[in-house]
Structures are given as structure tokens and as C-alpha cells.
Coordinates of N, CA and C in Angstrom, one line a residue:
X20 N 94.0 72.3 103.9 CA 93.4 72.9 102.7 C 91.9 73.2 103.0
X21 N 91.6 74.2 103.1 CA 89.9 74.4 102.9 C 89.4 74.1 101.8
X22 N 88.0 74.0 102.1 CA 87.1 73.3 101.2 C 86.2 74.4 100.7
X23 N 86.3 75.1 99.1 CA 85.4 76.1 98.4 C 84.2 75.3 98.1
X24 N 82.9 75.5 98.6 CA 81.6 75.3 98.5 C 80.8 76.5 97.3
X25 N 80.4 76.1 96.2 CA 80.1 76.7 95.4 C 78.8 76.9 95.8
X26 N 78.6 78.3 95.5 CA 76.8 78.7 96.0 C 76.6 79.7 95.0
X27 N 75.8 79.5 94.2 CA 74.8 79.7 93.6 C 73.6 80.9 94.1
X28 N 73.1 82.3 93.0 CA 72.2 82.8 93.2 C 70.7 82.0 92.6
X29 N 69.5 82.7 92.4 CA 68.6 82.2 92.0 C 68.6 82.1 90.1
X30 N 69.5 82.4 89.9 CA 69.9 82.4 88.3 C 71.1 81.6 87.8
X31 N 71.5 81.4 89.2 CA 72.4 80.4 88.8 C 73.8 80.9 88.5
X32 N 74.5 82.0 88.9 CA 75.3 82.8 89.4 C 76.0 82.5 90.4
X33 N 77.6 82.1 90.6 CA 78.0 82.4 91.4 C 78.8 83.9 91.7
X34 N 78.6 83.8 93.2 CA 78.6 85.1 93.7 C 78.0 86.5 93.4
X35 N 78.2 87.5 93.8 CA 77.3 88.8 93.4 C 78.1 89.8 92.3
X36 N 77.5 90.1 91.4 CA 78.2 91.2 90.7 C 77.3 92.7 91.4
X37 N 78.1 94.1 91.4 CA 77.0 94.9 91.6 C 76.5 96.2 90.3
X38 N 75.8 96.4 90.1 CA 75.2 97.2 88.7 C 76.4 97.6 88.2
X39 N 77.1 98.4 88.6 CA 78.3 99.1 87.8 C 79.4 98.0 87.5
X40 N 80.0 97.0 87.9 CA 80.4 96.3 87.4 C 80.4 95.4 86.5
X41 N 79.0 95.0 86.0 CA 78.6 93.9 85.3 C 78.9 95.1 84.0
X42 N 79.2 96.2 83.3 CA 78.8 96.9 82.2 C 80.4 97.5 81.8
X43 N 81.3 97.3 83.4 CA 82.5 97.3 82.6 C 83.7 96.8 81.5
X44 N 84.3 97.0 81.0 CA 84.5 96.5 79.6 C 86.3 95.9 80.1
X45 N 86.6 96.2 81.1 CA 87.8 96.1 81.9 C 87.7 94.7 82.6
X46 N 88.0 93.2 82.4 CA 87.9 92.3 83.6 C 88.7 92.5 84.6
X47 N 88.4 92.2 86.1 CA 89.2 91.8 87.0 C 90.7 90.8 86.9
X48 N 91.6 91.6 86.8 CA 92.8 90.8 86.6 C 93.4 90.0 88.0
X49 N 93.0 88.9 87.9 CA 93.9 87.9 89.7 C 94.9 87.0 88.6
X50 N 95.5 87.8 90.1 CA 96.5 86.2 90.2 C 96.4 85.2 91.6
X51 N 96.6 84.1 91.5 CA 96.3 82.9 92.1 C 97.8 82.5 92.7
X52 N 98.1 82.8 94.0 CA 99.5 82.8 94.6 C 99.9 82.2 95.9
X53 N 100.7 81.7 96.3 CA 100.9 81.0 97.3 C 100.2 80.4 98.3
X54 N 99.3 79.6 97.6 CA 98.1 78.6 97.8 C 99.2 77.3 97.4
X55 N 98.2 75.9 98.6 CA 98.8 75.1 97.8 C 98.3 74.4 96.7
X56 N 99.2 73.5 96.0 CA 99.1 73.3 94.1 C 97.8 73.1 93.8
X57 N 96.9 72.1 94.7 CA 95.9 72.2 94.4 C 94.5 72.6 94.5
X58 N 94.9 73.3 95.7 CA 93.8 74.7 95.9 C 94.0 75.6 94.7
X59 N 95.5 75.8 94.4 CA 95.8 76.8 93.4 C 94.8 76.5 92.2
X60 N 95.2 74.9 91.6 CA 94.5 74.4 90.5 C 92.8 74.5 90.6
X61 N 92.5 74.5 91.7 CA 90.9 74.7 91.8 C 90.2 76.0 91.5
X62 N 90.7 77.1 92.0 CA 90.4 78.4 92.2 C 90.7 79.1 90.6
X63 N 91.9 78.5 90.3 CA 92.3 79.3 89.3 C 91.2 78.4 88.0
X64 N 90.5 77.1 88.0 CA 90.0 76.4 87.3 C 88.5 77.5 87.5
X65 N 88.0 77.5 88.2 CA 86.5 78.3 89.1 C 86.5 79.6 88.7
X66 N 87.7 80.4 88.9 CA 87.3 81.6 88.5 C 87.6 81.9 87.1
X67 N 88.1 81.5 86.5 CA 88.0 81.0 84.9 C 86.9 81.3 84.6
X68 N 85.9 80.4 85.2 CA 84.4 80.7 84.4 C 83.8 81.5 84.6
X69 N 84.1 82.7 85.3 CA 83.2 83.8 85.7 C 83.8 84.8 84.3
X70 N 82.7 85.5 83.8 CA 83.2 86.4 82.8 C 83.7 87.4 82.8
X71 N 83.5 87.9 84.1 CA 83.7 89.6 85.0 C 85.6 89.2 85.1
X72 N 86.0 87.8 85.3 CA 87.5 88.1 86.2 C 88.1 87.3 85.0
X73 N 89.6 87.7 85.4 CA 90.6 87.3 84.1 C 91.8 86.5 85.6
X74 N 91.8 84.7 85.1 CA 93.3 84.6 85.9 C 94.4 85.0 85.0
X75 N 95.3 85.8 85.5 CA 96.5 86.1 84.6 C 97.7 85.1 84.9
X76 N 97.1 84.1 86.3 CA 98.6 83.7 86.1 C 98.1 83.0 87.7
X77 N 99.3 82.1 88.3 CA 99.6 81.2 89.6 C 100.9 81.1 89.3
X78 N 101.3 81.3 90.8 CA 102.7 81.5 91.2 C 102.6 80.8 92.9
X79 N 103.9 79.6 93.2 CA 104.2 79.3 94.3 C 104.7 79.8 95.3
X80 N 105.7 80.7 94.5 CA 107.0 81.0 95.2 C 107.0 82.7 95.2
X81 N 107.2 83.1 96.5 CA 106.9 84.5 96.7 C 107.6 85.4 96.1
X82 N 108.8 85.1 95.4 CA 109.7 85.8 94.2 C 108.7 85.9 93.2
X83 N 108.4 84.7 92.5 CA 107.6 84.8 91.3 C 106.1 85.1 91.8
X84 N 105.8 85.2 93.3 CA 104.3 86.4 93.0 C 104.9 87.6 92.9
X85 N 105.8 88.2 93.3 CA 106.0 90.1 93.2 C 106.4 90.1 91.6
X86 N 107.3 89.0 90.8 CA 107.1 89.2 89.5 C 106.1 89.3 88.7
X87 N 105.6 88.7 89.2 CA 104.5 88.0 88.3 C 102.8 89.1 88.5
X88 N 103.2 89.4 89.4 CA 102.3 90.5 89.9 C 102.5 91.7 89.3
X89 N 103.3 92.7 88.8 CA 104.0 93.6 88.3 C 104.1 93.0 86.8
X90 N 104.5 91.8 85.8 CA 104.4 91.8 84.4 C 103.3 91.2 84.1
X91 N 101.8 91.2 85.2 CA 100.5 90.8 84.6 C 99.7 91.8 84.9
X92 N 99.9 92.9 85.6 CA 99.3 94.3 86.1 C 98.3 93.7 86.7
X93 N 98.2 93.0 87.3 CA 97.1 92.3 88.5 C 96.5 93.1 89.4
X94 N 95.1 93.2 89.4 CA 94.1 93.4 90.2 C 94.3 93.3 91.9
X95 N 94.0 92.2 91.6 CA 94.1 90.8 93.0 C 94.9 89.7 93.3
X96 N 95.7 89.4 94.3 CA 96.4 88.3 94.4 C 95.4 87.8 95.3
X97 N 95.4 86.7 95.2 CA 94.8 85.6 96.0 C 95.7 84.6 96.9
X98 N 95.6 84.6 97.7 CA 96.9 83.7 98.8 C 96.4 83.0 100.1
X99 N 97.4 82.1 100.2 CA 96.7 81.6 101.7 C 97.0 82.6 103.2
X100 N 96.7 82.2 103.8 CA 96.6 83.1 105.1 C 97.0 82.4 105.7
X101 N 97.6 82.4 106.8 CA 98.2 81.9 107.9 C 97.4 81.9 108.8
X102 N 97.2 80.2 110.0 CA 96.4 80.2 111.1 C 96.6 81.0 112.1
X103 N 98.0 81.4 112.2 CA 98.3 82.6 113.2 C 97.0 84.2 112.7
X104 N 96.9 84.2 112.0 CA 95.9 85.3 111.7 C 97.0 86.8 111.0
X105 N 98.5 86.1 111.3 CA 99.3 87.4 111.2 C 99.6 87.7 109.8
X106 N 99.4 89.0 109.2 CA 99.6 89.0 107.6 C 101.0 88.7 107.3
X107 N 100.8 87.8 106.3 CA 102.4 87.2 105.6 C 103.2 88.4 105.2
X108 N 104.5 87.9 105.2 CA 105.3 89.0 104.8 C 105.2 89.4 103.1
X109 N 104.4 88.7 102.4 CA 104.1 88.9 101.1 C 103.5 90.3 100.8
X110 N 102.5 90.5 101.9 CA 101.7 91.3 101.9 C 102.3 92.8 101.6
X111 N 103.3 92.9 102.6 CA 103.8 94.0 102.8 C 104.6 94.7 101.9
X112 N 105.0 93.1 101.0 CA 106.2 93.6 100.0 C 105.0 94.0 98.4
X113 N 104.0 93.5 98.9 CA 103.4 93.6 97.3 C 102.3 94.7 97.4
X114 N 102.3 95.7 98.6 CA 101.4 96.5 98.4 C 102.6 97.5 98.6
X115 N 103.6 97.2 99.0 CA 104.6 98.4 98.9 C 105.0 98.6 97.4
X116 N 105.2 97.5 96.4 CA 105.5 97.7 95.3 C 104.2 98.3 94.6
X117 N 102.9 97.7 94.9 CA 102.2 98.0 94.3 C 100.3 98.3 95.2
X118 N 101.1 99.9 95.3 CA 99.9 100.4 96.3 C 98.6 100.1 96.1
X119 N 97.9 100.3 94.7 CA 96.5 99.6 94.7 C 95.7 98.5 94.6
X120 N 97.1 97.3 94.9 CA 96.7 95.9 94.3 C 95.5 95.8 95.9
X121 N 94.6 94.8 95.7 CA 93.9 94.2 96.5 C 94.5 92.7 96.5
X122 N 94.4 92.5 98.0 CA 95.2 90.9 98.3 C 94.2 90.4 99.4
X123 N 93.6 89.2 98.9 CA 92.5 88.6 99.6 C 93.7 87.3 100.1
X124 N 93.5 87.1 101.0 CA 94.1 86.1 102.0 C 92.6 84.9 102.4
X125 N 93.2 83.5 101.9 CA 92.0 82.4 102.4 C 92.5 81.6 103.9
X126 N 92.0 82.0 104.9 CA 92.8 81.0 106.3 C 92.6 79.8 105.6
X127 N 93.9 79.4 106.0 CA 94.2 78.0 105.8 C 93.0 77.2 106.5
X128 N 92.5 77.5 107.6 CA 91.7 76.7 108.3 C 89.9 77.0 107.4
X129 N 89.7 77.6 106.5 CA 88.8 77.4 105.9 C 87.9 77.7 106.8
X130 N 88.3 79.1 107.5 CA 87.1 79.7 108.3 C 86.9 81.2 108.5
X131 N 87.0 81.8 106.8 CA 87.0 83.0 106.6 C 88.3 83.6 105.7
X132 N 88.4 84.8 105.5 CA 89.6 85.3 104.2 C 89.7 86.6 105.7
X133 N 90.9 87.3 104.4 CA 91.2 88.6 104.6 C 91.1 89.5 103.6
X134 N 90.7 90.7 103.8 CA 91.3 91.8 102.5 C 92.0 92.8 103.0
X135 N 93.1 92.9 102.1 CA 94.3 93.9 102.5 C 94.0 94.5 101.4
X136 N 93.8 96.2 101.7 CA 93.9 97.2 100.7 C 94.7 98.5 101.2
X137 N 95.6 98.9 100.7 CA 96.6 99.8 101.2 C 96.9 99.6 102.6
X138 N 97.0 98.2 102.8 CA 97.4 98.0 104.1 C 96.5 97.8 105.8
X139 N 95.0 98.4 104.8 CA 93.7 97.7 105.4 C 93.6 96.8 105.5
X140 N 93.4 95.8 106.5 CA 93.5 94.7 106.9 C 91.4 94.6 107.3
X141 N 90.6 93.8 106.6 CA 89.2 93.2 107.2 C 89.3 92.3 107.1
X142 N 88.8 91.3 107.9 CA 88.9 90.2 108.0 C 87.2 89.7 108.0
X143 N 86.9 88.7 106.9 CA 85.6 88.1 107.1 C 85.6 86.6 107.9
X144 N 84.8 86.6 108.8 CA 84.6 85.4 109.7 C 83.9 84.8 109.4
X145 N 83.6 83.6 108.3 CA 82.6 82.6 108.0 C 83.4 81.7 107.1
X146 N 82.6 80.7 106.7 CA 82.8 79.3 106.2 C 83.4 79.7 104.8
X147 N 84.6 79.4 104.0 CA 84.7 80.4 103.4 C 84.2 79.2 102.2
X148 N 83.4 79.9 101.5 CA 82.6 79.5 99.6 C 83.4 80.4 99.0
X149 N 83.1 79.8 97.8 CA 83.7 80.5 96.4 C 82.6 82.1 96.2
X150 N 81.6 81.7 96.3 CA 80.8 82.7 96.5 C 81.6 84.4 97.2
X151 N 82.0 83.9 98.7 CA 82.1 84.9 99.6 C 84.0 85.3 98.6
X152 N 84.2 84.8 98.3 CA 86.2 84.6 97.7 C 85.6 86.0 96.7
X153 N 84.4 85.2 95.8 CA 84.6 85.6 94.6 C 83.9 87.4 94.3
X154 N 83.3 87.6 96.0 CA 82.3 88.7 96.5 C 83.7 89.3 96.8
X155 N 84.3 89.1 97.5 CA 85.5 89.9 97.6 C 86.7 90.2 96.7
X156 N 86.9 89.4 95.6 CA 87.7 89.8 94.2 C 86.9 91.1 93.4
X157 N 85.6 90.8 93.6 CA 84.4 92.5 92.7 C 84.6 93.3 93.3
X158 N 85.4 93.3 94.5 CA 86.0 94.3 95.4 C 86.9 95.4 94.3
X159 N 87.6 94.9 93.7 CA 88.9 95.8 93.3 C 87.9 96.4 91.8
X160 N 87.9 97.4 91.8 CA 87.7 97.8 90.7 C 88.4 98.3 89.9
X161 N 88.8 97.7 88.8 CA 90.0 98.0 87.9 C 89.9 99.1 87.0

């Protein structure tokens, strides 16, 4: 399980919002998904408190993320990544179902994410904080 390190701007802000988003009237809808229970319970506890994002929901089991992803019209899945580096088969089925979702992947080894967007695969290489998680969920703009 990686370890989310909370970081803080000079106002006391986690992570970055950028001008056009802070004024949207739309939150970021995530869902919190095939993480384990208590990374799930942390992430989904953390981004709670940000005003900009909405958790709609956590799911274990890769059935109940493609449901669950589709009856909460989700933004963002959030998931673990595999140390192999290879995108899970989740990936493929939930951007095929649902071409604009954004799916941030956290390596299990807690040394960077992924973002999948229509099948774009970037991968960030660093220590991964809630900060950098939560820089990449302002990604999707809903």
C-alpha cells in the first residue's frame, strides 16, 4: 500500500486548482475503485474534503466498478496500478464503455500514478502525495 503524504499550498490548500476551475458550478465526480479497503477508506475520506470533487461511490470488485461507473456518471476512477507497469484490464473495459472517463492509476509501489484518457496512457514518476493524486483528478473537466 503506498503512503499519501498530504502537501499543502501557502494557504493551506491541498493540491492546485487552476482559474477556470475553481468558478465551476459542476464538481469533479470520482469514484474510488479497486484499491485496497483501506487505501480505498483513506482517499475516499481526503477527497471528501476538497470542495471542487464529489466521491460518488467505492467499488472492489471490477463488475461493480463498470456499474458503478455508468449509474454515478463518474468523472474519474481512481485504481491501483499494477507493479508490472501494464494497464489492468479494467482500463480497457471502462474507457471502452465510457470514452471520456479519466482513470488515474496509483502504483502499488507508491512511486508515481498513471493517467489514461481515451486510452492515453502518461505516466507520472515521483513519490506519489495526495497533492500530485489530487493535481491529476482537476484533470477531467466535467
Amino acid at each position: 500500500m503506498s503512503a499519501l503524504v498530504r502537501d499543502r499550498d501557502q494557504h493551506g490548500r491541498i493540491g492546485t486548482k487552476s482559474a477556470s476551475r475553481r468558478h465551476s458550478a459542476r464538481r469533479t465526480r470520482v469514484l474510488v475503485a479497486s484499491v485496497p479497503r483501506l487505501l480505498r477508506e483513506l482517499l475516499t475520506s481526503l477527497i471528501a474534503e476538497e470542495p471542487d470533487l464529489e466521491v460518488v461511490g467505492d467499488a472492489a470488485d471490477p463488475v461493480d466498478v463498470l456499474i458503478a461507473t455508468g449509474q454515478t456518471r463518474t468523472d474519474v476512477v481512481l485504481l491501483t496500478w499494477p507493479p508490472s507497469g501494464d494497464m489492468p484490464g479494467i482500463c480497457t473495459h471502462l474507457l471502452g464503455a465510457y470514452p471520456d472517463l479519466l482513470v488515474i492509476g496509483i502504483r502499488a509501489d507508491g512511486r508515481g500514478h498513471y493517467v489514461v484518457h481515451q486510452a492515453n496512457v502518461a505516466e507520472t514518476r515521483c513519490a506519489t502525495s495526495l497533492a500530485s493524486v489530487l493535481a491529476a483528478i482537476r484533470t477531467a473537466v466535467p
